[in-house]
Amino acid sequence: MMAQDIRDLLKEDKATENLKMPKGHKERFARLLDEELPKSKKNNLNIFFKIAASVVVLLAVGVAVYQFTKQDIVTPEVVEVDKNTPNSAEQITLGAISPDLKKVEDYYVANINLELADLDFTDENKELLEGYMSRLGELNDEYKVLTEELNEVGPNEQTINALINNLQLRLQLLYRLKEKIKELKKSNNEKFTTQKV
């Protein structure tokens, strides 16, 4: 027998033309299907999705609350203000000019402090660290001068950009320092392994 099209076979079979489904067949089939498939799996799946959605909502609320309170809790000082100078409480900083500039300043200050805290001070990298710390000290002094200029002249685009560039430069300097420390460690490890062999 050669391959035949099923449609041709069904057209030829006249017996199938008079076949109709009995009344209520769909309802009986649906009832039997419901009896065979346990409903508890559907309920467990719904409960799982509800719990997952609740966890996602709680995490989102937690992150939002953390973001709003983080600025109040962690506000590291970049500029050291001398308490003996008059009007030191009235010093204008980037954060005092606008909320956006405060976010920028806080971002850089937090990252600078994080990178400083993450530095590994050893005898091998002492000289390297002293050189970079000296440069960071110069940048910090320059930041103080720029802040004084901001207070004397008032906020202007040139001073604000110089303050932000100073913060960026300090952070980039710390990134370079970390890379140099990694290179120094790598070269020391290579020297140690070659001496060992």
mmCIF file of C-alpha atoms in Angstrom:
data_model
loop_
_atom_site.group_PDB
_atom_site.id
_atom_site.type_symbol
_atom_site.label_atom_id
_atom_site.label_comp_id
_atom_site.label_asym_id
_atom_site.label_seq_id
_atom_site.Cartn_x
_atom_site.Cartn_y
_atom_site.Cartn_z
ATOM 1 C CA MET A 1 0.000 0.000 0.000
ATOM 2 C CA MET A 2 1.420 3.342 -1.000
ATOM 3 C CA ALA A 3 1.314 6.453 1.131
ATOM 4 C CA GLN A 4 -2.082 8.098 0.924
ATOM 5 C CA ASP A 5 -3.361 11.435 2.026
ATOM 6 C CA ILE A 6 -5.465 11.005 5.167
ATOM 7 C CA ARG A 7 -7.910 13.607 3.905
ATOM 8 C CA ASP A 8 -8.641 11.461 0.866
ATOM 9 C CA LEU A 9 -9.230 8.465 3.093
ATOM 10 C CA LEU A 10 -11.637 10.370 5.296
ATOM 11 C CA LYS A 11 -13.568 11.635 2.283
ATOM 12 C CA GLU A 12 -13.941 8.093 1.012
ATOM 13 C CA ASP A 13 -15.124 6.775 4.364
ATOM 14 C CA LYS A 14 -18.841 7.607 4.369
ATOM 15 C CA ALA A 15 -19.374 6.016 7.773
ATOM 16 C CA THR A 16 -17.708 8.915 9.592
ATOM 17 C CA GLU A 17 -20.166 11.432 8.183
ATOM 18 C CA ASN A 18 -23.006 10.334 10.445
ATOM 19 C CA LEU A 19 -20.935 10.197 13.651
ATOM 20 C CA LYS A 20 -21.697 12.929 16.138
ATOM 21 C CA MET A 21 -20.583 13.351 19.701
ATOM 22 C CA PRO A 22 -23.178 12.397 22.284
ATOM 23 C CA LYS A 23 -24.840 15.196 24.242
ATOM 24 C CA GLY A 24 -22.903 16.296 27.320
ATOM 25 C CA HIS A 25 -19.652 14.733 26.077
ATOM 26 C CA LYS A 26 -17.604 17.907 26.690
ATOM 27 C CA GLU A 27 -18.936 18.322 30.230
ATOM 28 C CA ARG A 28 -18.208 14.657 31.112
ATOM 29 C CA PHE A 29 -14.727 14.954 29.636
ATOM 30 C CA ALA A 30 -13.992 18.134 31.631
ATOM 31 C CA ARG A 31 -15.305 16.510 34.850
ATOM 32 C CA LEU A 32 -13.163 13.405 34.333
ATOM 33 C CA LEU A 33 -10.157 15.562 33.577
ATOM 34 C CA ASP A 34 -10.673 17.542 36.797
ATOM 35 C CA GLU A 35 -10.955 14.290 38.770
ATOM 36 C CA GLU A 36 -7.725 12.928 37.299
ATOM 37 C CA LEU A 37 -5.657 16.108 37.691
ATOM 38 C CA PRO A 38 -5.238 16.967 41.362
ATOM 39 C CA LYS A 39 -6.197 20.508 42.247
ATOM 40 C CA SER A 40 -3.628 20.675 45.037
ATOM 41 C CA LYS A 41 -0.795 21.073 42.501
ATOM 42 C CA LYS A 42 -2.573 24.070 41.004
ATOM 43 C CA ASN A 43 -3.066 25.545 44.489
ATOM 44 C CA ASN A 44 0.563 24.877 45.456
ATOM 45 C CA LEU A 45 1.737 26.608 42.318
ATOM 46 C CA ASN A 46 -0.504 29.608 43.025
ATOM 47 C CA ILE A 47 0.780 29.784 46.607
ATOM 48 C CA PHE A 48 4.357 29.616 45.351
ATOM 49 C CA PHE A 49 3.768 32.523 42.954
ATOM 50 C CA LYS A 50 2.094 34.562 45.685
ATOM 51 C CA ILE A 51 5.026 33.997 48.046
ATOM 52 C CA ALA A 52 7.541 34.836 45.304
ATOM 53 C CA ALA A 53 5.664 38.039 44.466
ATOM 54 C CA SER A 54 5.592 39.009 48.155
ATOM 55 C CA VAL A 55 9.331 38.457 48.478
ATOM 56 C CA VAL A 56 10.008 40.581 45.392
ATOM 57 C CA VAL A 57 7.830 43.389 46.751
ATOM 58 C CA LEU A 58 9.538 43.234 50.167
ATOM 59 C CA LEU A 59 12.983 43.321 48.551
ATOM 60 C CA ALA A 60 12.005 46.305 46.421
ATOM 61 C CA VAL A 61 10.676 48.172 49.455
ATOM 62 C CA GLY A 62 13.805 47.273 51.428
ATOM 63 C CA VAL A 63 16.109 48.559 48.688
ATOM 64 C CA ALA A 64 14.082 51.765 48.368
ATOM 65 C CA VAL A 65 14.185 52.392 52.119
ATOM 66 C CA TYR A 66 17.922 51.667 52.180
ATOM 67 C CA GLN A 67 18.563 54.103 49.324
ATOM 68 C CA PHE A 68 16.651 56.902 51.045
ATOM 69 C CA THR A 69 18.222 56.347 54.465
ATOM 70 C CA LYS A 70 21.721 55.639 53.167
ATOM 71 C CA GLN A 71 22.343 59.311 52.450
ATOM 72 C CA ASP A 72 21.456 60.226 56.024
ATOM 73 C CA ILE A 73 23.487 57.452 57.640
ATOM 74 C CA VAL A 74 26.666 57.579 55.556
ATOM 75 C CA THR A 75 27.812 61.094 54.830
ATOM 76 C CA PRO A 76 31.592 60.989 54.872
ATOM 77 C CA GLU A 77 33.350 64.310 54.919
ATOM 78 C CA VAL A 78 35.701 65.064 52.065
ATOM 79 C CA VAL A 79 36.696 68.511 53.188
ATOM 80 C CA GLU A 80 38.051 68.961 56.660
ATOM 81 C CA VAL A 81 36.803 72.252 58.034
ATOM 82 C CA ASP A 82 38.938 73.987 60.617
ATOM 83 C CA LYS A 83 36.716 74.637 63.637
ATOM 84 C CA ASN A 84 38.747 77.723 64.602
ATOM 85 C CA THR A 85 37.921 79.668 61.455
ATOM 86 C CA PRO A 86 34.943 81.973 61.651
ATOM 87 C CA ASN A 87 31.777 80.969 59.848
ATOM 88 C CA SER A 88 32.987 77.378 59.431
ATOM 89 C CA ALA A 89 29.408 76.205 59.991
ATOM 90 C CA GLU A 90 28.296 78.275 57.016
ATOM 91 C CA GLN A 91 30.746 76.662 54.541
ATOM 92 C CA ILE A 92 29.189 75.999 51.150
ATOM 93 C CA THR A 93 29.963 72.575 49.685
ATOM 94 C CA LEU A 94 28.779 70.843 46.522
ATOM 95 C CA GLY A 95 26.056 69.130 48.520
ATOM 96 C CA ALA A 96 24.713 72.441 49.769
ATOM 97 C CA ILE A 97 24.240 73.793 46.232
ATOM 98 C CA SER A 98 21.809 71.196 44.895
ATOM 99 C CA PRO A 99 20.560 67.666 45.648
ATOM 100 C CA ASP A 100 22.038 66.381 42.367
ATOM 101 C CA LEU A 101 25.473 67.722 43.235
ATOM 102 C CA LYS A 102 25.125 66.201 46.707
ATOM 103 C CA LYS A 103 24.505 62.798 45.074
ATOM 104 C CA VAL A 104 27.571 63.245 42.867
ATOM 105 C CA GLU A 105 29.709 64.322 45.815
ATOM 106 C CA ASP A 106 28.431 61.486 48.019
ATOM 107 C CA TYR A 107 29.050 58.954 45.249
ATOM 108 C CA TYR A 108 32.674 59.964 44.791
ATOM 109 C CA VAL A 109 33.349 60.380 48.501
ATOM 110 C CA ALA A 110 31.889 56.948 49.277
ATOM 111 C CA ASN A 111 33.924 55.301 46.522
ATOM 112 C CA ILE A 112 37.114 57.114 47.554
ATOM 113 C CA ASN A 113 36.630 56.016 51.164
ATOM 114 C CA LEU A 114 35.844 52.468 50.041
ATOM 115 C CA GLU A 115 38.980 52.281 47.917
ATOM 116 C CA LEU A 116 41.097 53.736 50.732
ATOM 117 C CA ALA A 117 39.703 51.218 53.197
ATOM 118 C CA ASP A 118 40.363 48.390 50.744
ATOM 119 C CA LEU A 119 44.085 49.190 50.328
ATOM 120 C CA ASP A 120 46.533 46.578 51.565
ATOM 121 C CA PHE A 121 49.462 48.247 53.356
ATOM 122 C CA THR A 122 52.630 46.113 53.368
ATOM 123 C CA ASP A 123 56.359 46.741 53.508
ATOM 124 C CA GLU A 124 56.693 45.841 49.821
ATOM 125 C CA ASN A 125 54.243 48.506 48.671
ATOM 126 C CA LYS A 126 55.054 51.147 51.291
ATOM 127 C CA GLU A 127 57.040 53.364 48.932
ATOM 128 C CA LEU A 128 54.379 53.108 46.224
ATOM 129 C CA LEU A 129 51.625 53.958 48.715
ATOM 130 C CA GLU A 130 53.509 56.944 50.104
ATOM 131 C CA GLY A 131 53.858 58.429 46.613
ATOM 132 C CA TYR A 132 50.168 58.024 45.854
ATOM 133 C CA MET A 133 49.103 59.229 49.293
ATOM 134 C CA SER A 134 51.230 62.324 48.819
ATOM 135 C CA ARG A 135 49.439 63.035 45.542
ATOM 136 C CA LEU A 136 46.058 62.384 47.201
ATOM 137 C CA GLY A 137 47.034 64.858 49.928
ATOM 138 C CA GLU A 138 47.820 67.474 47.271
ATOM 139 C CA LEU A 139 44.439 66.863 45.643
ATOM 140 C CA ASN A 140 42.720 67.151 49.028
ATOM 141 C CA ASP A 141 44.469 70.497 49.642
ATOM 142 C CA GLU A 142 43.417 71.654 46.177
ATOM 143 C CA TYR A 143 39.836 70.624 47.002
ATOM 144 C CA LYS A 144 39.955 72.778 50.140
ATOM 145 C CA VAL A 145 41.190 75.761 48.090
ATOM 146 C CA LEU A 146 38.394 75.214 45.563
ATOM 147 C CA THR A 147 35.848 75.021 48.396
ATOM 148 C CA GLU A 148 37.162 78.313 49.795
ATOM 149 C CA GLU A 149 36.845 79.822 46.315
ATOM 150 C CA LEU A 150 33.283 78.500 46.134
ATOM 151 C CA ASN A 151 32.525 80.255 49.415
ATOM 152 C CA GLU A 152 34.211 83.517 48.448
ATOM 153 C CA VAL A 153 33.063 83.870 44.837
ATOM 154 C CA GLY A 154 29.869 81.875 45.063
ATOM 155 C CA PRO A 155 28.717 78.913 43.026
ATOM 156 C CA ASN A 156 29.755 79.043 39.397
ATOM 157 C CA GLU A 157 30.117 76.404 36.718
ATOM 158 C CA GLN A 158 33.907 76.570 36.574
ATOM 159 C CA THR A 159 34.422 75.998 40.305
ATOM 160 C CA ILE A 160 31.784 73.265 40.490
ATOM 161 C CA ASN A 161 33.377 71.434 37.545
ATOM 162 C CA ALA A 162 36.813 71.790 39.137
ATOM 163 C CA LEU A 163 35.506 70.289 42.405
ATOM 164 C CA ILE A 164 33.900 67.343 40.581
ATOM 165 C CA ASN A 165 37.037 66.822 38.468
ATOM 166 C CA ASN A 166 39.101 66.801 41.661
ATOM 167 C CA LEU A 167 36.919 64.044 43.114
ATOM 168 C CA GLN A 168 37.087 62.082 39.844
ATOM 169 C CA LEU A 169 40.852 62.422 39.721
ATOM 170 C CA ARG A 170 41.232 61.180 43.284
ATOM 171 C CA LEU A 171 39.099 58.124 42.539
ATOM 172 C CA GLN A 172 41.005 57.393 39.319
ATOM 173 C CA LEU A 173 44.275 57.759 41.226
ATOM 174 C CA LEU A 174 43.098 55.181 43.759
ATOM 175 C CA TYR A 175 42.086 52.801 40.958
ATOM 176 C CA ARG A 176 45.556 53.172 39.425
ATOM 177 C CA LEU A 177 47.132 52.584 42.839
ATOM 178 C CA LYS A 178 45.179 49.348 43.260
ATOM 179 C CA GLU A 179 46.313 48.193 39.815
ATOM 180 C CA LYS A 180 49.944 49.007 40.660
ATOM 181 C CA ILE A 181 49.642 47.069 43.928
ATOM 182 C CA LYS A 182 48.243 44.069 42.016
ATOM 183 C CA GLU A 183 51.124 44.269 39.546
ATOM 184 C CA LEU A 184 53.617 44.527 42.415
ATOM 185 C CA LYS A 185 52.103 41.493 44.142
ATOM 186 C CA LYS A 186 52.129 39.550 40.876
ATOM 187 C CA SER A 187 55.767 40.371 40.196
ATOM 188 C CA ASN A 188 56.719 39.486 43.794
ATOM 189 C CA ASN A 189 54.864 36.176 43.482
ATOM 190 C CA GLU A 190 56.645 35.445 40.204
ATOM 191 C CA LYS A 191 60.033 36.237 41.783
ATOM 192 C CA PHE A 192 59.205 34.016 44.729
ATOM 193 C CA THR A 193 58.164 31.073 42.539
ATOM 194 C CA THR A 194 61.248 31.401 40.317
ATOM 195 C CA GLN A 195 63.529 31.534 43.373
ATOM 196 C CA LYS A 196 61.773 28.478 44.802
ATOM 197 C CA VAL A 197 62.352 26.437 41.617
#
